[in-house]
């Protein structure tokens, strides 16, 4: 579905599709991190080595980061790969804030407390995001927007491509450096726009 078609849908349907894309692109991004982890540990990303990566995201991210820090590569390459891993971790955190929260229309939020300025600023098509459990009482809802959800989809896609470029660079022993060091922007169709990057005469 193209973005202009998405914008023509009812707001509830837009949210449904965006949440689905967030889930889908998270899986793809995680697969790319698993590929990088396998490449770092075993020197390849065969299916056997992919399935041997840590089950939990926290362990997967921590181990990949530690292995990158010990890599004997140029400083700019190490920094670029560490940035890619960090971007993936941030995007996954953004995903969690959608997958482990409830989204409500602002008129569905029923509380005796007066609305804060932040809550009152919610637009009709936006939502309130709220924790589904909180030991310290009723949590304050957080306004979220369709634009913010769009940005998270882009962040997940972009982070996935950055991880992929990192794995390809390591696997190809020096190729793909321009892609690895470029500014990567994920696009709605699942691809990425690249801006800048160090030229690699071997590419």
mmCIF file of C-alpha atoms in Angstrom:
data_model
loop_
_atom_site.group_PDB
_atom_site.id
_atom_site.type_symbol
_atom_site.label_atom_id
_atom_site.label_comp_id
_atom_site.label_asym_id
_atom_site.label_seq_id
_atom_site.Cartn_x
_atom_site.Cartn_y
_atom_site.Cartn_z
ATOM 1 C CA UNK A 1 0.000 0.000 0.000
ATOM 2 C CA UNK A 2 1.321 3.414 -0.981
ATOM 3 C CA UNK A 3 1.456 6.229 1.555
ATOM 4 C CA UNK A 4 -1.144 8.307 -0.272
ATOM 5 C CA UNK A 5 -3.519 5.345 -0.181
ATOM 6 C CA UNK A 6 -2.861 4.846 3.536
ATOM 7 C CA UNK A 7 -3.718 8.485 4.226
ATOM 8 C CA UNK A 8 -7.167 7.994 2.677
ATOM 9 C CA UNK A 9 -8.137 5.304 5.179
ATOM 10 C CA UNK A 10 -10.044 5.745 8.402
ATOM 11 C CA UNK A 11 -7.705 6.696 11.260
ATOM 12 C CA UNK A 12 -8.308 3.396 13.077
ATOM 13 C CA UNK A 13 -7.334 1.491 9.934
ATOM 14 C CA UNK A 14 -4.219 3.624 9.529
ATOM 15 C CA UNK A 15 -3.158 2.753 13.058
ATOM 16 C CA UNK A 16 -3.839 -0.932 12.433
ATOM 17 C CA UNK A 17 -1.619 -0.945 9.356
ATOM 18 C CA UNK A 18 1.114 1.090 11.021
ATOM 19 C CA UNK A 19 1.227 -1.212 14.054
ATOM 20 C CA UNK A 20 1.452 -4.161 11.679
ATOM 21 C CA UNK A 21 4.342 -2.535 9.833
ATOM 22 C CA UNK A 22 6.109 -1.813 13.121
ATOM 23 C CA UNK A 23 5.846 -5.494 14.036
ATOM 24 C CA UNK A 24 6.923 -6.667 10.575
ATOM 25 C CA UNK A 25 9.919 -4.350 10.274
ATOM 26 C CA UNK A 26 11.045 -5.225 13.802
ATOM 27 C CA UNK A 27 11.313 -8.878 12.788
ATOM 28 C CA UNK A 28 13.319 -7.935 9.690
ATOM 29 C CA UNK A 29 15.629 -5.658 11.696
ATOM 30 C CA UNK A 30 16.168 -8.369 14.313
ATOM 31 C CA UNK A 31 17.049 -10.827 11.563
ATOM 32 C CA UNK A 32 19.724 -8.413 10.343
ATOM 33 C CA UNK A 33 21.165 -8.096 13.856
ATOM 34 C CA UNK A 34 21.248 -11.877 14.111
ATOM 35 C CA UNK A 35 23.096 -11.979 10.805
ATOM 36 C CA UNK A 36 25.653 -9.476 12.069
ATOM 37 C CA UNK A 37 26.037 -11.394 15.347
ATOM 38 C CA UNK A 38 26.659 -14.632 13.444
ATOM 39 C CA UNK A 39 29.142 -12.909 11.136
ATOM 40 C CA UNK A 40 31.033 -11.493 14.089
ATOM 41 C CA UNK A 41 31.146 -14.781 16.001
ATOM 42 C CA UNK A 42 31.557 -17.345 13.216
ATOM 43 C CA UNK A 43 32.736 -15.412 10.163
ATOM 44 C CA UNK A 44 29.562 -16.180 8.241
ATOM 45 C CA UNK A 45 25.791 -15.966 8.596
ATOM 46 C CA UNK A 46 24.643 -19.440 7.667
ATOM 47 C CA UNK A 47 21.205 -20.574 8.783
ATOM 48 C CA UNK A 48 22.797 -22.822 11.398
ATOM 49 C CA UNK A 49 24.691 -19.896 12.912
ATOM 50 C CA UNK A 50 21.654 -17.590 12.727
ATOM 51 C CA UNK A 51 19.625 -20.053 14.785
ATOM 52 C CA UNK A 52 22.469 -20.281 17.309
ATOM 53 C CA UNK A 53 22.262 -16.571 18.197
ATOM 54 C CA UNK A 54 20.872 -15.562 21.618
ATOM 55 C CA UNK A 55 17.112 -15.838 21.959
ATOM 56 C CA UNK A 56 16.544 -12.601 23.899
ATOM 57 C CA UNK A 57 17.042 -9.198 22.300
ATOM 58 C CA UNK A 58 18.988 -7.858 25.286
ATOM 59 C CA UNK A 59 21.567 -10.641 25.069
ATOM 60 C CA UNK A 60 21.729 -10.416 21.281
ATOM 61 C CA UNK A 61 22.366 -6.674 21.375
ATOM 62 C CA UNK A 62 24.872 -6.833 24.239
ATOM 63 C CA UNK A 63 26.951 -9.606 22.678
ATOM 64 C CA UNK A 64 26.982 -7.973 19.243
ATOM 65 C CA UNK A 65 28.095 -4.664 20.750
ATOM 66 C CA UNK A 66 30.866 -6.333 22.730
ATOM 67 C CA UNK A 67 32.170 -8.174 19.669
ATOM 68 C CA UNK A 68 32.160 -4.998 17.565
ATOM 69 C CA UNK A 69 34.140 -3.168 20.248
ATOM 70 C CA UNK A 70 36.871 -5.822 19.938
ATOM 71 C CA UNK A 71 36.975 -5.807 16.130
ATOM 72 C CA UNK A 72 40.351 -5.119 14.545
ATOM 73 C CA UNK A 73 39.109 -2.732 11.879
ATOM 74 C CA UNK A 74 39.497 0.935 10.994
ATOM 75 C CA UNK A 75 38.116 3.302 13.603
ATOM 76 C CA UNK A 76 35.475 4.750 11.268
ATOM 77 C CA UNK A 77 34.232 1.262 10.442
ATOM 78 C CA UNK A 78 33.969 0.301 14.120
ATOM 79 C CA UNK A 79 32.146 3.541 14.900
ATOM 80 C CA UNK A 80 29.744 3.014 11.988
ATOM 81 C CA UNK A 81 28.910 -0.535 13.081
ATOM 82 C CA UNK A 82 28.485 0.499 16.718
ATOM 83 C CA UNK A 83 26.178 3.299 15.574
ATOM 84 C CA UNK A 84 24.155 0.790 13.554
ATOM 85 C CA UNK A 85 23.797 -1.510 16.563
ATOM 86 C CA UNK A 86 22.805 1.440 18.760
ATOM 87 C CA UNK A 87 20.239 2.622 16.210
ATOM 88 C CA UNK A 88 18.704 -0.845 16.143
ATOM 89 C CA UNK A 89 18.515 -0.927 19.933
ATOM 90 C CA UNK A 90 16.794 2.468 20.000
ATOM 91 C CA UNK A 91 14.333 1.441 17.295
ATOM 92 C CA UNK A 92 13.536 -1.771 19.177
ATOM 93 C CA UNK A 93 12.850 0.263 22.300
ATOM 94 C CA UNK A 94 10.461 2.410 20.262
ATOM 95 C CA UNK A 95 8.755 -0.746 19.058
ATOM 96 C CA UNK A 96 8.329 -1.985 22.634
ATOM 97 C CA UNK A 97 6.608 1.230 23.604
ATOM 98 C CA UNK A 98 3.914 0.434 21.047
ATOM 99 C CA UNK A 99 3.685 -3.328 21.455
ATOM 100 C CA UNK A 100 3.500 -3.229 25.271
ATOM 101 C CA UNK A 101 1.161 -0.261 25.618
ATOM 102 C CA UNK A 102 -2.521 0.303 24.973
ATOM 103 C CA UNK A 103 -3.599 2.915 22.450
ATOM 104 C CA UNK A 104 -6.753 4.838 23.282
ATOM 105 C CA UNK A 105 -8.702 7.617 21.649
ATOM 106 C CA UNK A 106 -8.416 10.646 23.870
ATOM 107 C CA UNK A 107 -12.145 10.511 24.641
ATOM 108 C CA UNK A 108 -11.673 6.951 25.946
ATOM 109 C CA UNK A 109 -9.340 8.111 28.720
ATOM 110 C CA UNK A 110 -11.552 8.114 31.804
ATOM 111 C CA UNK A 111 -10.004 9.666 34.899
ATOM 112 C CA UNK A 112 -11.027 12.102 37.579
ATOM 113 C CA UNK A 113 -7.688 13.877 37.331
ATOM 114 C CA UNK A 114 -7.694 17.108 35.278
ATOM 115 C CA UNK A 115 -5.946 16.724 31.900
ATOM 116 C CA UNK A 116 -2.392 17.992 31.739
ATOM 117 C CA UNK A 117 -1.332 20.405 29.024
ATOM 118 C CA UNK A 118 0.415 17.516 27.279
ATOM 119 C CA UNK A 119 -2.731 15.371 27.317
ATOM 120 C CA UNK A 120 -4.953 18.248 26.209
ATOM 121 C CA UNK A 121 -2.832 18.820 23.117
ATOM 122 C CA UNK A 122 -3.815 15.499 21.523
ATOM 123 C CA UNK A 123 -5.320 15.958 18.049
ATOM 124 C CA UNK A 124 -8.520 14.087 17.053
ATOM 125 C CA UNK A 125 -6.665 11.579 14.872
ATOM 126 C CA UNK A 126 -3.937 10.871 17.403
ATOM 127 C CA UNK A 127 -3.924 8.452 20.293
ATOM 128 C CA UNK A 128 -3.030 8.220 23.955
ATOM 129 C CA UNK A 129 -0.476 5.532 24.762
ATOM 130 C CA UNK A 130 -0.641 4.086 28.256
ATOM 131 C CA UNK A 131 1.103 1.338 30.199
ATOM 132 C CA UNK A 132 -1.139 -1.637 30.851
ATOM 133 C CA UNK A 133 0.318 -2.119 34.336
ATOM 134 C CA UNK A 134 1.983 0.182 36.830
ATOM 135 C CA UNK A 135 2.690 -0.659 40.498
ATOM 136 C CA UNK A 136 2.738 3.038 41.375
ATOM 137 C CA UNK A 137 -0.863 3.768 40.426
ATOM 138 C CA UNK A 138 -2.586 4.965 37.291
ATOM 139 C CA UNK A 139 0.101 5.962 34.790
ATOM 140 C CA UNK A 140 -0.133 9.190 32.847
ATOM 141 C CA UNK A 141 -1.016 8.673 29.190
ATOM 142 C CA UNK A 142 1.415 9.791 26.507
ATOM 143 C CA UNK A 143 0.125 11.393 23.279
ATOM 144 C CA UNK A 144 1.365 9.669 20.130
ATOM 145 C CA UNK A 145 0.822 10.613 16.514
ATOM 146 C CA UNK A 146 0.500 8.918 13.156
ATOM 147 C CA UNK A 147 3.600 10.832 12.050
ATOM 148 C CA UNK A 148 5.508 9.412 14.997
ATOM 149 C CA UNK A 149 4.467 5.875 14.060
ATOM 150 C CA UNK A 150 5.517 6.542 10.451
ATOM 151 C CA UNK A 151 8.912 7.696 11.719
ATOM 152 C CA UNK A 152 9.358 4.530 13.770
ATOM 153 C CA UNK A 153 8.679 2.395 10.696
ATOM 154 C CA UNK A 154 11.370 4.388 8.869
ATOM 155 C CA UNK A 155 13.770 4.016 11.812
ATOM 156 C CA UNK A 156 13.279 0.243 11.943
ATOM 157 C CA UNK A 157 13.848 -0.139 8.209
ATOM 158 C CA UNK A 158 16.865 2.157 8.231
ATOM 159 C CA UNK A 159 18.431 0.371 11.204
ATOM 160 C CA UNK A 160 17.899 -2.979 9.511
ATOM 161 C CA UNK A 161 19.713 -1.806 6.382
ATOM 162 C CA UNK A 162 22.579 -0.383 8.437
ATOM 163 C CA UNK A 163 23.033 -3.750 10.155
ATOM 164 C CA UNK A 164 22.886 -5.504 6.798
ATOM 165 C CA UNK A 165 25.549 -3.204 5.352
ATOM 166 C CA UNK A 166 27.715 -3.881 8.413
ATOM 167 C CA UNK A 167 27.485 -7.636 7.903
ATOM 168 C CA UNK A 168 28.148 -7.335 4.174
ATOM 169 C CA UNK A 169 31.177 -5.130 4.788
ATOM 170 C CA UNK A 170 32.680 -7.643 7.202
ATOM 171 C CA UNK A 171 31.852 -10.595 4.975
ATOM 172 C CA UNK A 172 33.312 -8.946 1.876
ATOM 173 C CA UNK A 173 36.480 -7.878 3.713
ATOM 174 C CA UNK A 174 36.306 -4.202 2.907
ATOM 175 C CA UNK A 175 33.565 -3.768 0.305
ATOM 176 C CA UNK A 176 30.294 -1.973 1.125
ATOM 177 C CA UNK A 177 32.088 0.719 3.147
ATOM 178 C CA UNK A 178 30.331 3.598 1.388
ATOM 179 C CA UNK A 179 26.951 2.111 2.278
ATOM 180 C CA UNK A 180 28.043 1.356 5.838
ATOM 181 C CA UNK A 181 29.228 4.906 6.512
ATOM 182 C CA UNK A 182 26.380 6.672 4.708
ATOM 183 C CA UNK A 183 23.409 8.337 6.367
ATOM 184 C CA UNK A 184 20.669 5.741 5.860
ATOM 185 C CA UNK A 185 16.987 6.675 5.781
ATOM 186 C CA UNK A 186 14.425 3.881 5.687
ATOM 187 C CA UNK A 187 11.631 4.312 3.148
ATOM 188 C CA UNK A 188 8.012 3.130 3.294
ATOM 189 C CA UNK A 189 8.571 0.533 0.551
ATOM 190 C CA UNK A 190 11.172 -1.244 2.706
ATOM 191 C CA UNK A 191 14.225 0.140 0.922
ATOM 192 C CA UNK A 192 16.587 2.881 2.050
ATOM 193 C CA UNK A 193 17.935 6.178 0.781
ATOM 194 C CA UNK A 194 21.665 6.695 1.263
ATOM 195 C CA UNK A 195 23.244 10.108 1.727
ATOM 196 C CA UNK A 196 27.011 10.565 1.715
ATOM 197 C CA UNK A 197 29.318 7.793 2.808
ATOM 198 C CA UNK A 198 33.048 7.170 2.344
ATOM 199 C CA UNK A 199 33.905 6.174 -1.196
ATOM 200 C CA UNK A 200 35.287 2.663 -1.504
ATOM 201 C CA UNK A 201 37.290 2.000 -4.678
ATOM 202 C CA UNK A 202 36.617 -1.724 -4.265
ATOM 203 C CA UNK A 203 32.816 -1.329 -4.467
#
